[in-house]
Amino acid sequence: MLVLLPPSEGKASSGRGAPLKPESLSLPGLAAAREAVLGELVDLCAGDEEKAREVLGLSEGLRGEVAKNAALRTAGARPAGEIYTGVLYDALDLASLDAAAKRRAARSLLVFSGLWGAVRVTDRIPSYRCSMGVRLPGLGALGTHWRGPMAEVLPAVAGAGLVLDLRSAAYAAAWKPKGEVAGRTATVRVLHAPTRKVVSHFNKATKGRMVRSLLAAGIAPAGPAELVEALRELGYEVEAEAPAKAGQAWALDVLVTEVH
């Protein structure tokens, strides 16, 4: 099972660990694309602060993020699973999983990123600010920048099992599973059952809890149909729609009553 996650806008501080070693990151096929983004982002943020803030879409209160980006090559690095925070990651709560579940998380979780493309939760990265929606002056839209490298690398990473896609639209644009991989991919919406509407906060929280439930139970469904059954056994109310034709992803709705 491969679980595709969005990053979080908010991130923990880098801390005092050793600095980034780009060559140590997973998915080495993305190395050149990562260096291109890293180099331009560092140069941008080391130059005109106002221009950098405009390009990155940062408010006045987030001005300090520019200096953080300028120091990315020397800042301390921590496992990505500790850097990413926010509603989904709070609900996932990787730190409190037992050792076996943490090993499963290391194998199966892949976090998409405007800066890194995609990283494992064990990859050591510094705290940064660069969403997939950014257009860097020299590279253009990051979603477009990542499509080619992702298309080359991700099919092999997906292996032969389930791909559980929990990314938001901006990050899903960087790689869309195709063909045989798409047929074993499941996308998920979380709906407030009484209104049938998506609400951002509990959408993220429920996705985090759902992934945690699968990791803690040691369940690795072979495909989307098996995922539906596994989630139901774990107590989730799931509606599923198989694709109308080959080469399309399954669409799952997880229904929740309480907003929390």
mmCIF file of C-alpha atoms in Angstrom:
data_model
loop_
_atom_site.group_PDB
_atom_site.id
_atom_site.type_symbol
_atom_site.label_atom_id
_atom_site.label_comp_id
_atom_site.label_asym_id
_atom_site.label_seq_id
_atom_site.Cartn_x
_atom_site.Cartn_y
_atom_site.Cartn_z
ATOM 1 C CA MET A 1 0.000 0.000 0.000
ATOM 2 C CA LEU A 2 1.191 3.481 -0.907
ATOM 3 C CA VAL A 3 -0.536 6.438 0.780
ATOM 4 C CA LEU A 4 -0.208 9.827 -0.910
ATOM 5 C CA LEU A 5 -0.513 12.735 1.541
ATOM 6 C CA PRO A 6 -0.532 16.507 1.168
ATOM 7 C CA PRO A 7 1.977 18.463 3.263
ATOM 8 C CA SER A 8 0.901 21.030 5.834
ATOM 9 C CA GLU A 9 1.201 24.787 5.462
ATOM 10 C CA GLY A 10 2.349 25.050 9.054
ATOM 11 C CA LYS A 11 5.540 23.236 9.977
ATOM 12 C CA ALA A 12 7.555 22.558 13.098
ATOM 13 C CA SER A 13 10.894 24.316 13.465
ATOM 14 C CA SER A 14 13.954 22.701 11.941
ATOM 15 C CA GLY A 15 15.668 22.293 15.293
ATOM 16 C CA ARG A 16 19.386 21.782 15.779
ATOM 17 C CA GLY A 17 19.938 18.634 13.752
ATOM 18 C CA ALA A 18 22.502 18.175 11.002
ATOM 19 C CA PRO A 19 21.681 20.153 7.834
ATOM 20 C CA LEU A 20 19.946 18.776 4.776
ATOM 21 C CA LYS A 21 21.734 16.108 2.739
ATOM 22 C CA PRO A 22 19.818 16.116 -0.562
ATOM 23 C CA GLU A 23 21.484 12.902 -1.685
ATOM 24 C CA SER A 24 19.989 11.063 1.303
ATOM 25 C CA LEU A 25 16.364 11.738 0.354
ATOM 26 C CA SER A 26 14.176 8.940 -0.949
ATOM 27 C CA LEU A 27 13.144 8.841 -4.615
ATOM 28 C CA PRO A 28 16.591 9.806 -5.975
ATOM 29 C CA GLY A 29 15.103 10.116 -9.447
ATOM 30 C CA LEU A 30 13.688 13.458 -8.292
ATOM 31 C CA ALA A 31 17.123 14.814 -7.294
ATOM 32 C CA ALA A 32 17.670 17.131 -10.268
ATOM 33 C CA ALA A 33 14.149 18.581 -10.058
ATOM 34 C CA ARG A 34 14.582 19.105 -6.309
ATOM 35 C CA GLU A 35 17.873 20.929 -6.778
ATOM 36 C CA ALA A 36 16.313 23.214 -9.374
ATOM 37 C CA VAL A 37 13.540 24.270 -6.974
ATOM 38 C CA LEU A 38 15.829 24.471 -3.937
ATOM 39 C CA GLY A 39 18.395 26.601 -5.754
ATOM 40 C CA GLU A 40 15.859 29.072 -7.088
ATOM 41 C CA LEU A 41 13.935 29.273 -3.818
ATOM 42 C CA VAL A 42 17.088 29.967 -1.784
ATOM 43 C CA ASP A 43 18.286 32.591 -4.270
ATOM 44 C CA LEU A 44 14.864 34.259 -4.378
ATOM 45 C CA CYS A 45 14.607 34.483 -0.606
ATOM 46 C CA ALA A 46 18.216 35.622 -0.138
ATOM 47 C CA GLY A 47 17.536 38.569 -2.446
ATOM 48 C CA ASP A 48 14.584 40.974 -2.517
ATOM 49 C CA GLU A 49 12.468 40.124 0.518
ATOM 50 C CA GLU A 50 9.349 41.866 -0.794
ATOM 51 C CA LYS A 51 9.548 40.085 -4.133
ATOM 52 C CA ALA A 52 10.014 36.760 -2.373
ATOM 53 C CA ARG A 53 7.025 37.411 -0.132
ATOM 54 C CA GLU A 54 4.892 38.255 -3.166
ATOM 55 C CA VAL A 55 5.973 35.162 -5.120
ATOM 56 C CA LEU A 56 5.333 32.871 -2.149
ATOM 57 C CA GLY A 57 2.011 34.507 -1.273
ATOM 58 C CA LEU A 58 3.071 35.323 2.284
ATOM 59 C CA SER A 59 1.320 37.837 4.488
ATOM 60 C CA GLU A 60 3.173 40.468 6.491
ATOM 61 C CA GLY A 61 2.924 38.230 9.534
ATOM 62 C CA LEU A 62 4.785 35.457 7.702
ATOM 63 C CA ARG A 63 7.712 37.643 6.637
ATOM 64 C CA GLY A 64 10.062 35.468 8.716
ATOM 65 C CA GLU A 65 9.437 32.538 6.376
ATOM 66 C CA VAL A 66 11.526 34.298 3.715
ATOM 67 C CA ALA A 67 14.642 34.238 5.906
ATOM 68 C CA LYS A 68 13.902 30.612 6.789
ATOM 69 C CA ASN A 69 13.900 29.671 3.099
ATOM 70 C CA ALA A 70 17.116 31.606 2.462
ATOM 71 C CA ALA A 71 18.883 29.397 5.027
ATOM 72 C CA LEU A 72 17.557 26.028 3.818
ATOM 73 C CA ARG A 73 20.962 24.608 2.892
ATOM 74 C CA THR A 74 22.397 25.132 6.380
ATOM 75 C CA ALA A 75 19.303 24.796 8.603
ATOM 76 C CA GLY A 76 18.873 21.768 10.815
ATOM 77 C CA ALA A 77 16.908 18.855 9.381
ATOM 78 C CA ARG A 78 14.420 16.525 11.066
ATOM 79 C CA PRO A 79 12.298 13.601 9.807
ATOM 80 C CA ALA A 80 9.511 14.896 7.587
ATOM 81 C CA GLY A 81 7.009 13.157 9.864
ATOM 82 C CA GLU A 82 8.075 15.584 12.594
ATOM 83 C CA ILE A 83 8.263 18.666 10.360
ATOM 84 C CA TYR A 84 4.722 18.456 8.987
ATOM 85 C CA THR A 85 2.055 19.527 11.471
ATOM 86 C CA GLY A 86 -1.567 20.594 11.169
ATOM 87 C CA VAL A 87 -4.921 18.850 11.426
ATOM 88 C CA LEU A 88 -4.187 15.745 9.358
ATOM 89 C CA TYR A 89 -0.805 15.122 10.974
ATOM 90 C CA ASP A 90 -2.126 15.777 14.477
ATOM 91 C CA ALA A 91 -4.786 13.113 13.884
ATOM 92 C CA LEU A 92 -2.252 10.726 12.347
ATOM 93 C CA ASP A 93 0.026 11.256 15.375
ATOM 94 C CA LEU A 94 2.971 9.262 14.063
ATOM 95 C CA ALA A 95 4.990 9.695 17.253
ATOM 96 C CA SER A 96 2.531 7.674 19.333
ATOM 97 C CA LEU A 97 2.342 4.657 16.996
ATOM 98 C CA ASP A 98 3.996 1.459 18.148
ATOM 99 C CA ALA A 99 7.254 0.335 16.533
ATOM 100 C CA ALA A 100 5.624 -1.985 13.993
ATOM 101 C CA ALA A 101 3.152 0.689 12.886
ATOM 102 C CA LYS A 102 5.986 3.222 12.548
ATOM 103 C CA ARG A 103 7.801 0.813 10.230
ATOM 104 C CA ARG A 104 4.655 0.460 8.155
ATOM 105 C CA ALA A 105 4.361 4.260 8.013
ATOM 106 C CA ALA A 106 7.962 4.564 6.824
ATOM 107 C CA ARG A 107 7.258 2.131 3.983
ATOM 108 C CA SER A 108 3.848 3.339 2.893
ATOM 109 C CA LEU A 109 3.482 7.103 3.471
ATOM 110 C CA LEU A 110 4.584 9.569 0.800
ATOM 111 C CA VAL A 111 4.179 13.317 1.411
ATOM 112 C CA PHE A 112 3.946 15.562 -1.649
ATOM 113 C CA SER A 113 5.726 18.918 -1.550
ATOM 114 C CA GLY A 114 6.217 21.973 -3.723
ATOM 115 C CA LEU A 115 9.902 21.987 -2.768
ATOM 116 C CA TRP A 116 10.849 18.304 -2.551
ATOM 117 C CA GLY A 117 8.345 16.753 -4.956
ATOM 118 C CA ALA A 118 7.623 13.886 -2.588
ATOM 119 C CA VAL A 119 9.371 12.541 0.521
ATOM 120 C CA ARG A 120 9.039 9.648 2.935
ATOM 121 C CA VAL A 121 8.162 10.536 6.530
ATOM 122 C CA THR A 122 11.627 9.346 7.566
ATOM 123 C CA ASP A 123 13.460 11.661 5.151
ATOM 124 C CA ARG A 124 15.267 14.416 7.028
ATOM 125 C CA ILE A 125 14.311 17.879 5.772
ATOM 126 C CA PRO A 126 14.432 21.432 7.155
ATOM 127 C CA SER A 127 11.321 23.487 7.816
ATOM 128 C CA TYR A 128 10.378 25.538 4.722
ATOM 129 C CA ARG A 129 7.578 27.481 3.067
ATOM 130 C CA CYS A 130 6.816 26.742 -0.591
ATOM 131 C CA SER A 131 3.424 25.415 -1.667
ATOM 132 C CA MET A 132 2.719 23.557 -4.894
ATOM 133 C CA GLY A 133 0.720 26.571 -6.103
ATOM 134 C CA VAL A 134 3.813 28.822 -6.236
ATOM 135 C CA ARG A 135 5.185 30.083 -9.567
ATOM 136 C CA LEU A 136 8.927 30.632 -9.245
ATOM 137 C CA PRO A 137 10.314 33.238 -11.666
ATOM 138 C CA GLY A 138 12.748 30.868 -13.387
ATOM 139 C CA LEU A 139 10.789 27.609 -13.211
ATOM 140 C CA GLY A 140 7.175 28.680 -13.503
ATOM 141 C CA ALA A 141 4.332 26.785 -11.833
ATOM 142 C CA LEU A 142 5.676 24.089 -9.521
ATOM 143 C CA GLY A 143 2.799 21.741 -10.301
ATOM 144 C CA THR A 144 3.916 21.771 -13.935
ATOM 145 C CA HIS A 145 7.614 21.516 -13.000
ATOM 146 C CA TRP A 146 7.017 18.294 -11.099
ATOM 147 C CA ARG A 147 4.821 16.458 -13.606
ATOM 148 C CA GLY A 148 7.602 15.101 -15.803
ATOM 149 C CA PRO A 149 9.898 13.845 -13.019
ATOM 150 C CA MET A 150 6.943 12.414 -11.085
ATOM 151 C CA ALA A 151 5.658 10.556 -14.149
ATOM 152 C CA GLU A 152 9.061 8.887 -14.476
ATOM 153 C CA VAL A 153 9.532 7.982 -10.796
ATOM 154 C CA LEU A 154 6.143 7.373 -9.173
ATOM 155 C CA PRO A 155 4.822 4.368 -11.150
ATOM 156 C CA ALA A 156 7.691 2.231 -9.840
ATOM 157 C CA VAL A 157 7.216 3.583 -6.302
ATOM 158 C CA ALA A 158 3.534 2.622 -6.483
ATOM 159 C CA GLY A 159 4.548 -1.021 -6.806
ATOM 160 C CA ALA A 160 1.786 -3.553 -7.389
ATOM 161 C CA GLY A 161 -0.600 -2.731 -4.540
ATOM 162 C CA LEU A 162 -3.195 -0.191 -3.498
ATOM 163 C CA VAL A 163 -2.525 3.522 -3.984
ATOM 164 C CA LEU A 164 -4.557 5.516 -1.450
ATOM 165 C CA ASP A 165 -4.638 9.102 -2.698
ATOM 166 C CA LEU A 166 -5.493 11.639 0.024
ATOM 167 C CA ARG A 167 -3.901 14.678 -1.616
ATOM 168 C CA SER A 168 -5.571 18.027 -2.122
ATOM 169 C CA ALA A 169 -6.148 19.210 -5.686
ATOM 170 C CA ALA A 170 -2.986 21.330 -5.943
ATOM 171 C CA TYR A 171 -0.754 18.395 -5.036
ATOM 172 C CA ALA A 172 -2.731 15.859 -7.050
ATOM 173 C CA ALA A 173 -1.897 17.954 -10.125
ATOM 174 C CA ALA A 174 1.783 17.025 -9.789
ATOM 175 C CA TRP A 175 1.122 13.337 -10.509
ATOM 176 C CA LYS A 176 -1.996 11.616 -11.766
ATOM 177 C CA PRO A 177 -1.872 7.812 -11.710
ATOM 178 C CA LYS A 178 -2.536 6.402 -15.159
ATOM 179 C CA GLY A 179 -3.417 3.080 -16.708
ATOM 180 C CA GLU A 180 -2.997 0.022 -14.540
ATOM 181 C CA VAL A 181 -1.844 2.104 -11.545
ATOM 182 C CA ALA A 182 -4.991 4.239 -11.739
ATOM 183 C CA GLY A 183 -7.117 1.102 -11.625
ATOM 184 C CA ARG A 184 -5.776 0.263 -8.171
ATOM 185 C CA THR A 185 -5.932 3.840 -6.892
ATOM 186 C CA ALA A 186 -8.621 5.064 -4.495
ATOM 187 C CA THR A 187 -9.385 8.730 -3.865
ATOM 188 C CA VAL A 188 -11.276 9.730 -0.732
ATOM 189 C CA ARG A 189 -13.717 12.474 0.203
ATOM 190 C CA VAL A 190 -14.924 12.938 3.764
ATOM 191 C CA LEU A 191 -18.528 14.130 3.895
ATOM 192 C CA HIS A 192 -20.635 15.433 6.745
ATOM 193 C CA ALA A 193 -23.384 12.819 6.543
ATOM 194 C CA PRO A 194 -26.423 15.045 7.271
ATOM 195 C CA THR A 195 -25.457 17.681 4.680
ATOM 196 C CA ARG A 196 -23.308 15.614 2.273
ATOM 197 C CA LYS A 197 -20.824 18.494 2.212
ATOM 198 C CA VAL A 198 -17.039 18.480 2.536
ATOM 199 C CA VAL A 199 -15.824 20.553 5.474
ATOM 200 C CA SER A 200 -12.083 21.179 5.483
ATOM 201 C CA HIS A 201 -11.217 20.630 9.140
ATOM 202 C CA PHE A 202 -12.876 17.297 9.749
ATOM 203 C CA ASN A 203 -12.027 16.187 6.214
ATOM 204 C CA LYS A 204 -8.341 16.419 7.151
ATOM 205 C CA ALA A 205 -8.791 15.026 10.658
ATOM 206 C CA THR A 206 -10.766 12.012 9.442
ATOM 207 C CA LYS A 207 -8.171 11.234 6.774
ATOM 208 C CA GLY A 208 -5.444 11.348 9.420
ATOM 209 C CA ARG A 209 -7.380 9.034 11.731
ATOM 210 C CA MET A 210 -8.193 6.689 8.869
ATOM 211 C CA VAL A 211 -4.529 6.266 7.898
ATOM 212 C CA ARG A 212 -3.618 5.813 11.555
ATOM 213 C CA SER A 213 -6.276 3.097 11.912
ATOM 214 C CA LEU A 214 -4.871 1.173 8.944
ATOM 215 C CA LEU A 215 -1.282 1.470 10.179
ATOM 216 C CA ALA A 216 -2.108 0.537 13.759
ATOM 217 C CA ALA A 217 -4.150 -2.497 12.689
ATOM 218 C CA GLY A 218 -1.436 -3.649 10.296
ATOM 219 C CA ILE A 219 -3.873 -3.683 7.392
ATOM 220 C CA ALA A 220 -2.473 -3.269 3.873
ATOM 221 C CA PRO A 221 -5.382 -3.752 1.445
ATOM 222 C CA ALA A 222 -4.443 -5.246 -1.908
ATOM 223 C CA GLY A 223 -6.737 -2.917 -3.836
ATOM 224 C CA PRO A 224 -9.618 -0.449 -3.569
ATOM 225 C CA ALA A 225 -12.333 -3.067 -2.992
ATOM 226 C CA GLU A 226 -10.328 -4.546 -0.126
ATOM 227 C CA LEU A 227 -9.792 -1.038 1.261
ATOM 228 C CA VAL A 228 -13.542 -0.457 1.414
ATOM 229 C CA GLU A 229 -14.028 -3.665 3.385
ATOM 230 C CA ALA A 230 -11.108 -2.907 5.704
ATOM 231 C CA LEU A 231 -12.398 0.577 6.516
ATOM 232 C CA ARG A 232 -15.873 -0.763 7.228
ATOM 233 C CA GLU A 233 -14.392 -3.362 9.574
ATOM 234 C CA LEU A 234 -12.540 -0.539 11.334
ATOM 235 C CA GLY A 235 -15.858 1.232 11.931
ATOM 236 C CA TYR A 236 -15.941 3.756 9.083
ATOM 237 C CA GLU A 237 -19.072 4.343 7.033
ATOM 238 C CA VAL A 238 -17.919 4.135 3.429
ATOM 239 C CA GLU A 239 -19.662 4.499 0.102
ATOM 240 C CA ALA A 240 -17.655 3.368 -2.901
ATOM 241 C CA GLU A 241 -17.946 3.858 -6.624
ATOM 242 C CA ALA A 242 -15.973 1.547 -8.872
ATOM 243 C CA PRO A 243 -14.644 3.207 -12.036
ATOM 244 C CA ALA A 244 -16.831 3.100 -15.113
ATOM 245 C CA LYS A 245 -13.940 1.870 -17.251
ATOM 246 C CA ALA A 246 -10.388 0.610 -16.935
ATOM 247 C CA GLY A 247 -7.658 3.095 -16.163
ATOM 248 C CA GLN A 248 -9.727 5.207 -13.769
ATOM 249 C CA ALA A 249 -9.450 5.520 -9.980
ATOM 250 C CA TRP A 250 -12.049 4.384 -7.482
ATOM 251 C CA ALA A 251 -13.952 7.133 -5.645
ATOM 252 C CA LEU A 252 -14.651 6.593 -1.929
ATOM 253 C CA ASP A 253 -16.827 8.737 0.329
ATOM 254 C CA VAL A 254 -16.318 8.393 4.077
ATOM 255 C CA LEU A 255 -19.371 9.681 5.933
ATOM 256 C CA VAL A 256 -19.083 11.231 9.380
ATOM 257 C CA THR A 257 -21.787 12.633 11.621
ATOM 258 C CA GLU A 258 -19.825 14.702 14.126
ATOM 259 C CA VAL A 259 -17.703 17.635 13.061
ATOM 260 C CA HIS A 260 -14.480 17.453 15.097
#
